[in-house]
Tab-separated table of C-alpha atoms in Angstrom:
chain	number	residue	atom	x	y	z
A	25	UNK	CA	0.000	0.000	0.000
A	26	UNK	CA	2.752	2.463	0.927
A	27	UNK	CA	4.511	1.724	-2.397
A	28	UNK	CA	1.271	2.280	-4.322
A	29	UNK	CA	0.618	5.604	-2.538
A	30	UNK	CA	4.157	6.796	-3.212
A	31	UNK	CA	3.832	5.956	-6.949
A	32	UNK	CA	0.442	7.666	-7.128
A	33	UNK	CA	1.754	10.814	-5.422
A	34	UNK	CA	4.808	10.877	-7.690
A	35	UNK	CA	2.647	10.462	-10.798
A	36	UNK	CA	0.383	13.311	-9.648
A	37	UNK	CA	3.374	15.566	-9.073
A	38	UNK	CA	4.771	14.828	-12.551
A	39	UNK	CA	1.362	15.489	-14.106
A	40	UNK	CA	1.024	18.811	-12.283
A	41	UNK	CA	4.531	19.847	-13.302
A	42	UNK	CA	3.831	18.897	-16.903
A	43	UNK	CA	0.614	20.940	-16.880
A	44	UNK	CA	2.428	23.958	-15.477
A	45	UNK	CA	5.108	23.610	-18.137
A	46	UNK	CA	2.509	23.512	-20.943
A	47	UNK	CA	0.717	26.545	-19.497
A	48	UNK	CA	3.982	28.509	-19.367
A	49	UNK	CA	4.825	27.594	-22.976
A	50	UNK	CA	1.361	28.646	-24.131
A	51	UNK	CA	1.720	32.020	-22.424
A	52	UNK	CA	5.147	32.657	-23.947
A	53	UNK	CA	3.905	31.792	-27.438
A	54	UNK	CA	0.958	34.125	-27.123
A	55	UNK	CA	3.271	36.923	-26.035
A	56	UNK	CA	5.503	36.401	-29.116
A	57	UNK	CA	2.541	36.667	-31.450
A	58	UNK	CA	1.361	39.827	-29.747
A	59	UNK	CA	4.822	41.344	-29.991
A	60	UNK	CA	5.034	40.333	-33.613
A	61	UNK	CA	1.737	42.034	-34.314
A	62	UNK	CA	2.966	45.228	-32.672
A	63	UNK	CA	6.171	45.172	-34.765
A	64	UNK	CA	4.217	44.809	-37.986
A	65	UNK	CA	1.882	47.609	-37.039
A	66	UNK	CA	4.828	49.859	-36.189
A	67	UNK	CA	6.547	49.042	-39.464
A	68	UNK	CA	3.377	49.919	-41.375
A	69	UNK	CA	3.103	53.205	-39.494
A	70	UNK	CA	6.700	54.061	-40.357
A	71	UNK	CA	6.098	53.229	-43.988
A	72	UNK	CA	3.011	55.394	-44.096
A	73	UNK	CA	4.798	58.288	-42.399
A	74	UNK	CA	7.696	57.965	-44.842
A	75	UNK	CA	5.348	58.098	-47.803
A	76	UNK	CA	5.928	54.502	-48.843
A	77	UNK	CA	2.212	53.749	-48.646
A	78	UNK	CA	1.035	50.251	-49.452
A	79	UNK	CA	4.351	49.051	-50.804
A	80	UNK	CA	6.096	49.706	-47.494
A	81	UNK	CA	3.299	48.065	-45.537
A	82	UNK	CA	3.475	45.013	-47.754
A	83	UNK	CA	7.201	44.773	-47.183
A	84	UNK	CA	6.572	44.512	-43.444
A	85	UNK	CA	4.096	41.660	-43.816
A	86	UNK	CA	5.964	38.805	-45.479
A	87	UNK	CA	8.872	37.814	-47.661
A	88	UNK	CA	6.697	37.538	-50.754
A	89	UNK	CA	5.434	41.046	-50.260
A	90	UNK	CA	9.004	42.288	-49.968
A	91	UNK	CA	9.546	41.490	-53.635
A	92	UNK	CA	6.486	43.484	-54.537
A	93	UNK	CA	7.748	46.367	-52.468
A	94	UNK	CA	11.103	46.162	-54.235
A	95	UNK	CA	9.373	46.352	-57.608
A	96	UNK	CA	7.475	49.422	-56.464
A	97	UNK	CA	10.733	51.058	-55.429
A	98	UNK	CA	12.257	50.420	-58.853
A	99	UNK	CA	9.169	51.751	-60.611
A	100	UNK	CA	9.346	54.947	-58.578
A	101	UNK	CA	12.997	55.506	-59.399
A	102	UNK	CA	14.481	58.239	-61.565
A	103	UNK	CA	14.161	58.770	-65.264
A	104	UNK	CA	17.289	56.798	-66.116
A	105	UNK	CA	16.154	53.536	-64.511
A	106	UNK	CA	12.703	53.535	-66.020
A	107	UNK	CA	13.774	54.703	-69.439
A	108	UNK	CA	16.550	52.102	-69.699
A	109	UNK	CA	14.058	49.326	-69.060
A	110	UNK	CA	11.440	50.775	-71.402
A	111	UNK	CA	8.798	50.557	-68.683
A	112	UNK	CA	5.626	52.416	-69.660
A	113	UNK	CA	3.027	50.358	-67.773
A	114	UNK	CA	0.341	52.691	-66.482
A	115	UNK	CA	2.009	55.802	-67.912
A	116	UNK	CA	0.271	58.144	-70.342
A	117	UNK	CA	1.858	60.332	-72.977
A	118	UNK	CA	3.284	63.552	-71.551
A	119	UNK	CA	1.194	66.660	-72.171
A	120	UNK	CA	2.737	70.020	-72.835
A	121	UNK	CA	0.698	71.753	-70.140
A	122	UNK	CA	2.160	69.405	-67.528
A	123	UNK	CA	5.750	69.844	-68.695
A	124	UNK	CA	8.307	72.527	-67.923
A	125	UNK	CA	10.109	73.272	-71.189
A	126	UNK	CA	13.366	75.232	-71.035
A	127	UNK	CA	16.236	75.895	-73.435
A	128	UNK	CA	19.798	77.167	-73.124
A	129	UNK	CA	21.964	78.463	-75.983
A	130	UNK	CA	25.278	76.613	-75.806
A	131	UNK	CA	28.541	77.149	-77.721
A	132	UNK	CA	27.168	80.295	-79.341
A	133	UNK	CA	29.144	81.220	-82.457
A	134	UNK	CA	31.324	78.118	-82.117
A	135	UNK	CA	31.414	74.693	-83.632
A	136	UNK	CA	28.657	72.670	-81.976
A	137	UNK	CA	26.362	75.698	-81.593
A	138	UNK	CA	23.012	74.350	-80.355
A	139	UNK	CA	20.001	74.893	-78.145
A	140	UNK	CA	19.815	72.439	-75.251
A	141	UNK	CA	16.151	71.625	-74.650
A	142	UNK	CA	15.005	70.202	-71.291
A	143	UNK	CA	11.552	68.765	-70.661
A	144	UNK	CA	10.661	68.218	-66.989
A	145	UNK	CA	7.608	66.289	-65.826
A	146	UNK	CA	5.823	68.723	-63.513
A	147	UNK	CA	2.788	66.459	-63.129
A	148	UNK	CA	1.976	64.015	-60.341
A	149	UNK	CA	2.035	60.856	-62.482
A	150	UNK	CA	4.604	59.196	-64.772
A	151	UNK	CA	4.359	60.048	-68.452
A	152	UNK	CA	6.362	59.259	-71.564
A	153	UNK	CA	7.922	61.099	-74.489
A	154	UNK	CA	9.032	59.587	-77.757
A	155	UNK	CA	10.845	60.467	-80.985
A	156	UNK	CA	12.095	64.064	-81.179
A	157	UNK	CA	10.245	67.297	-80.432
A	158	UNK	CA	8.645	69.272	-83.227
A	159	UNK	CA	10.497	72.599	-83.237
A	160	UNK	CA	9.770	75.799	-85.173
A	161	UNK	CA	12.408	78.495	-84.930
A	162	UNK	CA	11.403	82.146	-85.075
A	163	UNK	CA	8.331	82.126	-87.292
A	164	UNK	CA	5.752	79.854	-85.645
A	165	UNK	CA	3.944	79.520	-88.979
A	166	UNK	CA	7.008	77.974	-90.588
A	167	UNK	CA	7.706	74.279	-91.040
A	168	UNK	CA	9.021	72.145	-88.184
A	169	UNK	CA	12.715	71.301	-88.289
A	170	UNK	CA	13.819	67.901	-89.593
A	171	UNK	CA	15.341	65.128	-87.511
A	172	UNK	CA	19.138	65.056	-87.484
A	173	UNK	CA	20.557	62.447	-89.853
A	174	UNK	CA	23.536	62.038	-87.519
A	175	UNK	CA	21.406	61.175	-84.491
A	176	UNK	CA	21.677	57.827	-82.734
A	177	UNK	CA	18.904	55.283	-83.404
A	178	UNK	CA	16.201	54.553	-80.863
A	179	UNK	CA	13.792	57.427	-81.386
A	180	UNK	CA	10.826	55.036	-81.479
A	181	UNK	CA	11.239	54.122	-77.803
A	182	UNK	CA	9.103	55.536	-75.020
A	183	UNK	CA	11.086	57.341	-72.339
A	184	UNK	CA	9.067	57.295	-69.124
A	185	UNK	CA	9.543	60.315	-66.887
A	186	UNK	CA	8.627	60.015	-63.247
A	187	UNK	CA	7.338	63.199	-61.570
A	188	UNK	CA	10.322	65.537	-61.571
A	189	UNK	CA	12.110	63.433	-64.203
A	190	UNK	CA	13.772	65.072	-67.202
A	191	UNK	CA	14.452	64.324	-70.851
A	192	UNK	CA	16.799	66.224	-73.145
A	193	UNK	CA	16.991	67.127	-76.813
A	194	UNK	CA	19.032	69.577	-78.844
A	195	UNK	CA	18.454	71.883	-81.778
A	196	UNK	CA	21.627	71.929	-83.880
A	197	UNK	CA	22.291	75.348	-85.404
A	198	UNK	CA	24.293	75.840	-88.611
A	199	UNK	CA	25.128	79.494	-89.230
A	200	UNK	CA	26.981	80.253	-92.482
A	201	UNK	CA	27.454	83.934	-91.679
A	202	UNK	CA	25.146	85.463	-94.257
A	203	UNK	CA	21.473	85.341	-95.196
A	204	UNK	CA	20.788	83.758	-91.825
A	205	UNK	CA	17.822	84.014	-89.470
A	206	UNK	CA	17.907	85.349	-85.915
A	207	UNK	CA	15.574	84.731	-82.969
A	208	UNK	CA	15.443	84.479	-79.173
A	209	UNK	CA	12.645	81.957	-78.828
A	210	UNK	CA	11.045	79.041	-80.613
A	211	UNK	CA	7.923	76.905	-80.530
A	212	UNK	CA	7.959	73.271	-79.432
A	213	UNK	CA	5.403	70.455	-79.557
A	214	UNK	CA	5.556	66.890	-78.282
A	215	UNK	CA	5.082	64.112	-80.821
A	216	UNK	CA	2.762	61.188	-80.245
A	217	UNK	CA	3.513	57.538	-80.958
A	218	UNK	CA	1.693	58.000	-84.278
A	219	UNK	CA	4.053	60.818	-85.266
A	220	UNK	CA	1.426	63.555	-84.987
A	221	UNK	CA	2.279	66.768	-83.165
A	222	UNK	CA	0.529	68.075	-80.084
A	223	UNK	CA	-0.035	71.768	-79.355
A	224	UNK	CA	2.936	74.086	-79.781
A	225	UNK	CA	4.304	75.991	-76.785
A	226	UNK	CA	6.606	78.999	-76.834
A	227	UNK	CA	10.055	78.413	-75.305
A	228	UNK	CA	12.322	81.327	-74.437
A	229	UNK	CA	16.087	80.939	-74.367
A	230	UNK	CA	17.919	81.283	-71.065
A	231	UNK	CA	21.593	82.036	-70.491
A	232	UNK	CA	24.054	84.807	-71.336
A	233	UNK	CA	23.391	84.676	-75.096
A	234	UNK	CA	19.703	84.040	-75.671
A	235	UNK	CA	19.842	85.223	-79.287
A	236	UNK	CA	20.745	82.614	-81.877
A	237	UNK	CA	21.245	82.557	-85.627
A	238	UNK	CA	20.934	79.822	-88.191
A	239	UNK	CA	20.827	79.028	-91.887
A	240	UNK	CA	19.931	75.419	-91.302
A	241	UNK	CA	18.961	73.467	-88.199
A	242	UNK	CA	17.850	69.999	-87.135
A	243	UNK	CA	16.718	68.230	-83.964
A	244	UNK	CA	17.885	65.247	-81.886
A	245	UNK	CA	15.726	62.539	-80.299
A	246	UNK	CA	14.719	62.817	-76.642
A	247	UNK	CA	17.283	61.257	-74.350
A	248	UNK	CA	17.812	60.833	-70.618
A	249	UNK	CA	21.351	62.176	-70.996
A	250	UNK	CA	22.329	65.644	-72.098
A	251	UNK	CA	23.650	65.720	-75.663
A	252	UNK	CA	27.026	67.310	-76.241
A	253	UNK	CA	27.718	67.188	-72.506
A	254	UNK	CA	31.461	67.667	-72.872
């Protein structure tokens, strides 16, 4: 009888200890989940406060979502990244009224005399430009300048500009010294994928020598790098 009581008491003690151990493990696991939930919520709050929005929140949730967040980061990169990959998903053609068009007269009176044209996306959404701009020097009623025969190929590509992104072109000026034309501004229009021109906008020349002269002139394709950037 004594042996049986001792075994019974020992078995009860082991059972009680085992139950306490399971209860402690359950409590610790619940605490980890709660802490994990708080971390995720904090990460989402940081992402929202940093302007990352949904992409940042998705990165905090799981490994699979991290890839999606990484893709969003790439898509929101600068002009060079997007243009090099030819990504135009979701982007519309740039409109002249949402672009800041500027020009600078470079190498005036020298070999390589040209107007550097910069188009900046001032809108809130990505947009694309293609081909080369339609440019009319001086007389707006005149014909648009031709495309340069010495330009690099690739004018049929869409260059996607993120908000604040820039694309560059150049108007090459050939002044033979007599019977030339002179102006300080020109008109520019963006071309569509079908080759048709949009509305023309007046562009005034900035810099020390805004006046330019030419007998002949032609235009380069849009590019994410400045032409003649010596």
